[in-house]
Coordinates of C-alpha atoms in Angstrom, one line a residue:
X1500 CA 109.7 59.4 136.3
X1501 CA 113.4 59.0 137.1
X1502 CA 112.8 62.1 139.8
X1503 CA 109.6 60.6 141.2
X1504 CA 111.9 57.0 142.0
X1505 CA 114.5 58.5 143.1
X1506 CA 113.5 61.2 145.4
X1507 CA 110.2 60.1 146.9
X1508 CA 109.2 56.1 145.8
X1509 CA 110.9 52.9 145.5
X1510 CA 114.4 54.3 145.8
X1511 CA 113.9 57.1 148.2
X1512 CA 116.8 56.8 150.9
X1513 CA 116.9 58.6 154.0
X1514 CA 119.1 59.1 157.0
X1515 CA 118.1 56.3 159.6
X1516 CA 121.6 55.7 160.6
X1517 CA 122.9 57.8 163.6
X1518 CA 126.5 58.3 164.7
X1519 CA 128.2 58.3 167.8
X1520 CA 128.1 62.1 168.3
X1521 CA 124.4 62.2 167.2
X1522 CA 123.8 59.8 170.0
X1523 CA 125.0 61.4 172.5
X1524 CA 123.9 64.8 171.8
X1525 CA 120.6 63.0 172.2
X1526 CA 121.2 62.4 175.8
X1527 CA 122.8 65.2 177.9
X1528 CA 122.9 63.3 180.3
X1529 CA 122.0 59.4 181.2
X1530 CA 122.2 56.7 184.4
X1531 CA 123.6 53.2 184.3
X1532 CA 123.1 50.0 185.8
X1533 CA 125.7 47.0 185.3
X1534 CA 125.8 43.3 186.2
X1535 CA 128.9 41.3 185.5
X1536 CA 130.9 38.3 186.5
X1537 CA 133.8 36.9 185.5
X1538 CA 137.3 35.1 186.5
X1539 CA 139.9 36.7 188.9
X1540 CA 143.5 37.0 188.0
X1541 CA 147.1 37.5 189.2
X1542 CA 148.4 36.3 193.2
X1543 CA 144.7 36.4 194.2
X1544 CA 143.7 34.0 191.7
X1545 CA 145.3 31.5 194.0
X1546 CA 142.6 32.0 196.5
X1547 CA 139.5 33.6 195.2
X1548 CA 137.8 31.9 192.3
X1549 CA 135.2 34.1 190.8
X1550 CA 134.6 38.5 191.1
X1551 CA 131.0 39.1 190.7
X1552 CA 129.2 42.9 190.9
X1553 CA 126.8 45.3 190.4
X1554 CA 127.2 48.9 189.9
X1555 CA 125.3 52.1 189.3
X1556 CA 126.2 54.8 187.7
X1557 CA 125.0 58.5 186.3
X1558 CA 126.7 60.1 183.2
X1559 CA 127.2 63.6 182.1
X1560 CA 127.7 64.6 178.3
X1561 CA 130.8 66.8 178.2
X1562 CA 131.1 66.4 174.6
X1563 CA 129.7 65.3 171.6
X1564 CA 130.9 61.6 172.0
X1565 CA 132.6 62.1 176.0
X1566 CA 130.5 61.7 178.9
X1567 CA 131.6 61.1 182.9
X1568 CA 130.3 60.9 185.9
X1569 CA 130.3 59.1 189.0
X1570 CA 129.5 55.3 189.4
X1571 CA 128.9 53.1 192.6
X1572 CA 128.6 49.3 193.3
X1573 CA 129.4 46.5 195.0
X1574 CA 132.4 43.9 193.8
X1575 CA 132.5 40.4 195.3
X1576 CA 135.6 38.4 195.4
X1577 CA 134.4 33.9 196.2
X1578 CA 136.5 32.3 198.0
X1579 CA 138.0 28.7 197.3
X1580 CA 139.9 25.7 198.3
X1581 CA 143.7 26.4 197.7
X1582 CA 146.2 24.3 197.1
X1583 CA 148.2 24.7 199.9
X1584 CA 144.9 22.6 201.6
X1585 CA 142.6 25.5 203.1
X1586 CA 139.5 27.4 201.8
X1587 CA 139.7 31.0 201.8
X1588 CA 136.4 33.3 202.7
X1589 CA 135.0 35.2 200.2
X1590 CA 135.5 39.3 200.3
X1591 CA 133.6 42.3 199.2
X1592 CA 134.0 45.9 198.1
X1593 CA 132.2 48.9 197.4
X1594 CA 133.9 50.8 194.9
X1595 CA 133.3 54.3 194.6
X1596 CA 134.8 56.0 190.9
X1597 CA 134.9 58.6 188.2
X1598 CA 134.0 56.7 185.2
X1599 CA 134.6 58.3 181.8
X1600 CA 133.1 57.1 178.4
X1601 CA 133.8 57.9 174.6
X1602 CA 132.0 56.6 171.6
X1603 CA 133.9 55.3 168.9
X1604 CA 131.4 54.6 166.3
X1605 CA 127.7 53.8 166.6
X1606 CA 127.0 51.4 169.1
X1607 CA 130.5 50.8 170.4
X1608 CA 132.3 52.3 173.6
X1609 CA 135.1 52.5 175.5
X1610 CA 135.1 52.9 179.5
X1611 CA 137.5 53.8 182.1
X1612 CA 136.9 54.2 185.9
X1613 CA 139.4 55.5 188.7
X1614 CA 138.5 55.6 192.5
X1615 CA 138.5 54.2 195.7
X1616 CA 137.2 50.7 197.3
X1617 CA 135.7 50.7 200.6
X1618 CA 136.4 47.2 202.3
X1619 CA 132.7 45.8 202.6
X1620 CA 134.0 42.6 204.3
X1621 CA 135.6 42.3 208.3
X1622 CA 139.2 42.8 208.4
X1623 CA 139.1 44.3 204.3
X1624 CA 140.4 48.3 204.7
X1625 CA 139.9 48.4 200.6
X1626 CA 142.2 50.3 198.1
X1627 CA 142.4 51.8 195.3
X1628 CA 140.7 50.5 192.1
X1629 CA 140.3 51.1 188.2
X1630 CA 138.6 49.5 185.6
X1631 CA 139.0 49.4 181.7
X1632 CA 136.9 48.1 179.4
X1633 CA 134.7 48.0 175.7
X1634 CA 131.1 47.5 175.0
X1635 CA 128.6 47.6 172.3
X1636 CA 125.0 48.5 172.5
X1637 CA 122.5 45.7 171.3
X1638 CA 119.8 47.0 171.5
X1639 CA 118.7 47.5 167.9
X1640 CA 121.0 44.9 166.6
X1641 CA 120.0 41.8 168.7
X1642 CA 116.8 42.3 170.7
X1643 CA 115.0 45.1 167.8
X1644 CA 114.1 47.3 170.5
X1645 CA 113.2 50.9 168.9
X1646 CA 113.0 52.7 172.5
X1647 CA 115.4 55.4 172.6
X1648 CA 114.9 55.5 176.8
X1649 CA 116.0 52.4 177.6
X1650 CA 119.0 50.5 175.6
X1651 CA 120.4 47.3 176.6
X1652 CA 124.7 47.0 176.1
X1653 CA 127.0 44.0 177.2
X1654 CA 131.1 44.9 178.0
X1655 CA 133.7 43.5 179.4
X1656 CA 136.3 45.2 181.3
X1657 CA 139.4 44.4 183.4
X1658 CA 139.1 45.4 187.4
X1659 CA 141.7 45.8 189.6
X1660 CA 141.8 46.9 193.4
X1661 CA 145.4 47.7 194.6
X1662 CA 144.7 47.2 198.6
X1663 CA 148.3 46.8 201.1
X1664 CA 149.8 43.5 200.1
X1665 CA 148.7 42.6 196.9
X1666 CA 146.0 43.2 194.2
X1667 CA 142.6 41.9 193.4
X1668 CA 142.2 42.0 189.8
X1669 CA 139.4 40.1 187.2
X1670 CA 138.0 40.3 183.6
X1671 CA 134.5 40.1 183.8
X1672 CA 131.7 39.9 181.4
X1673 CA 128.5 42.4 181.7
X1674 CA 125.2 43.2 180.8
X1675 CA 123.6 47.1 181.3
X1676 CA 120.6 49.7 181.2
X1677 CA 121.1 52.8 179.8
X1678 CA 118.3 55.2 180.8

C-alpha cells in the first residue's frame, strides 16, 4: 500500500520543474521582439525627457544556458522645454548590436548588447551604444500560459549611446515575445 502511494497515487511526484539549461536546450535557437520606455539620464536629461523603443532580435544557443545573436531596433529620445527657456526636438536611432544572454535560474536572465547607432534623425551621425539589463519570464507565473512557442518576459535594462559630444543614456522598462 505504502509502494502503491508513493510511487504511482496520491503522493506520486514528478519532475514538472525545468531549469535554466533544460530550457534552453529546448530552443536551439529563438527570435525576440521588445517594447520599452523609460526615463533618460545624465547631461541629456536636461533636454530630452523620455527614450522610447522597439527592437528585434534572433538568438543562437551557444550553450546550455548562453545564447547571442544579433538584435535591431529603433530608440527614440522626446524632446522638452529646458530650463534655460527653449524646447529641444526629439531624436532617433537605429541601433544595430550583438546581444548576448545567460540564464541564471528558471525564468530569470541577464542581457548585454554592444554595437553601433545609426542617427535616424537630420543632423544625428549616431554612436556607439550598449545596453545591460535583467528579466524574468512570466509566462507561466502571471498569465498561466502552457505554450512553450510563445513566452511573454518583462526587463529592464540601462541604454547608453556614446555619439561626439556627450551621451544619451536611459533605464527603461520592457515587455517581450520569445518565439
Amino acid at each position: 500500500l505504502f509502494w502503491a502511494m508513493t510511487s504511482q497515487g496520491l503522493f506520486a511526484q514528478t519532475n514538472t520543474t525545468s531549469t535554466a539549461t533544460d530550457e534552453l536546450k529546448e530552443w536551439d535557437h529563438f527570435a525576440t521582439f521588445c517594447l520599452d520606455a523609460g526615463v533618460v539620464t545624465g547631461d541629456e536629461s536636461d533636454f530630452f525627457g523620455l527614450n522610447w523603443g522597439a527592437s528585434a532580435g534572433y538568438q543562437f544557443c551557444l550553450w546550455n544556458n548562453f545564447s547571442l545573436g544579433p538584435e535591431v531596433g529603433y530608440s527614440g529620445f522626446t524632446g522638452k522645454e529646458t530650463d534655460f527657456g527653449f524646447e529641444t526636438e526629439g531624436v532617433g536611432f537605429i541601433p544595430i548590436k550583438a546581444k548576448g544572454r545567460l540564464n541564471f535560474i528558471e525564468d530569470f536572465f541577464a542581457a548585454v548588447g554592444f554595437g553601433y547607432a545609426l542617427g535616424a534623425t537630420e543632423g544625428n551621425a549616431g554612436g556607439v551604444t550598449y545596453d545591460v539589463g535583467v528579466g524574468l519570464d512570466i509566462s507561466d507565473v502571471l498569465l498561466r500560459l502552457s505554450n512553450d512557442a510563445l513566452r511573454v518576459e518583462v526587463s529592464t535594462q540601462y541604454n547608453a549611446i556614446q555619439v561626439n559630444g556627450g551621451s544619451f543614456g536611459s533605464f527603461t522598462g520592457g515587455v517581450g515575445l520569445r518565439f
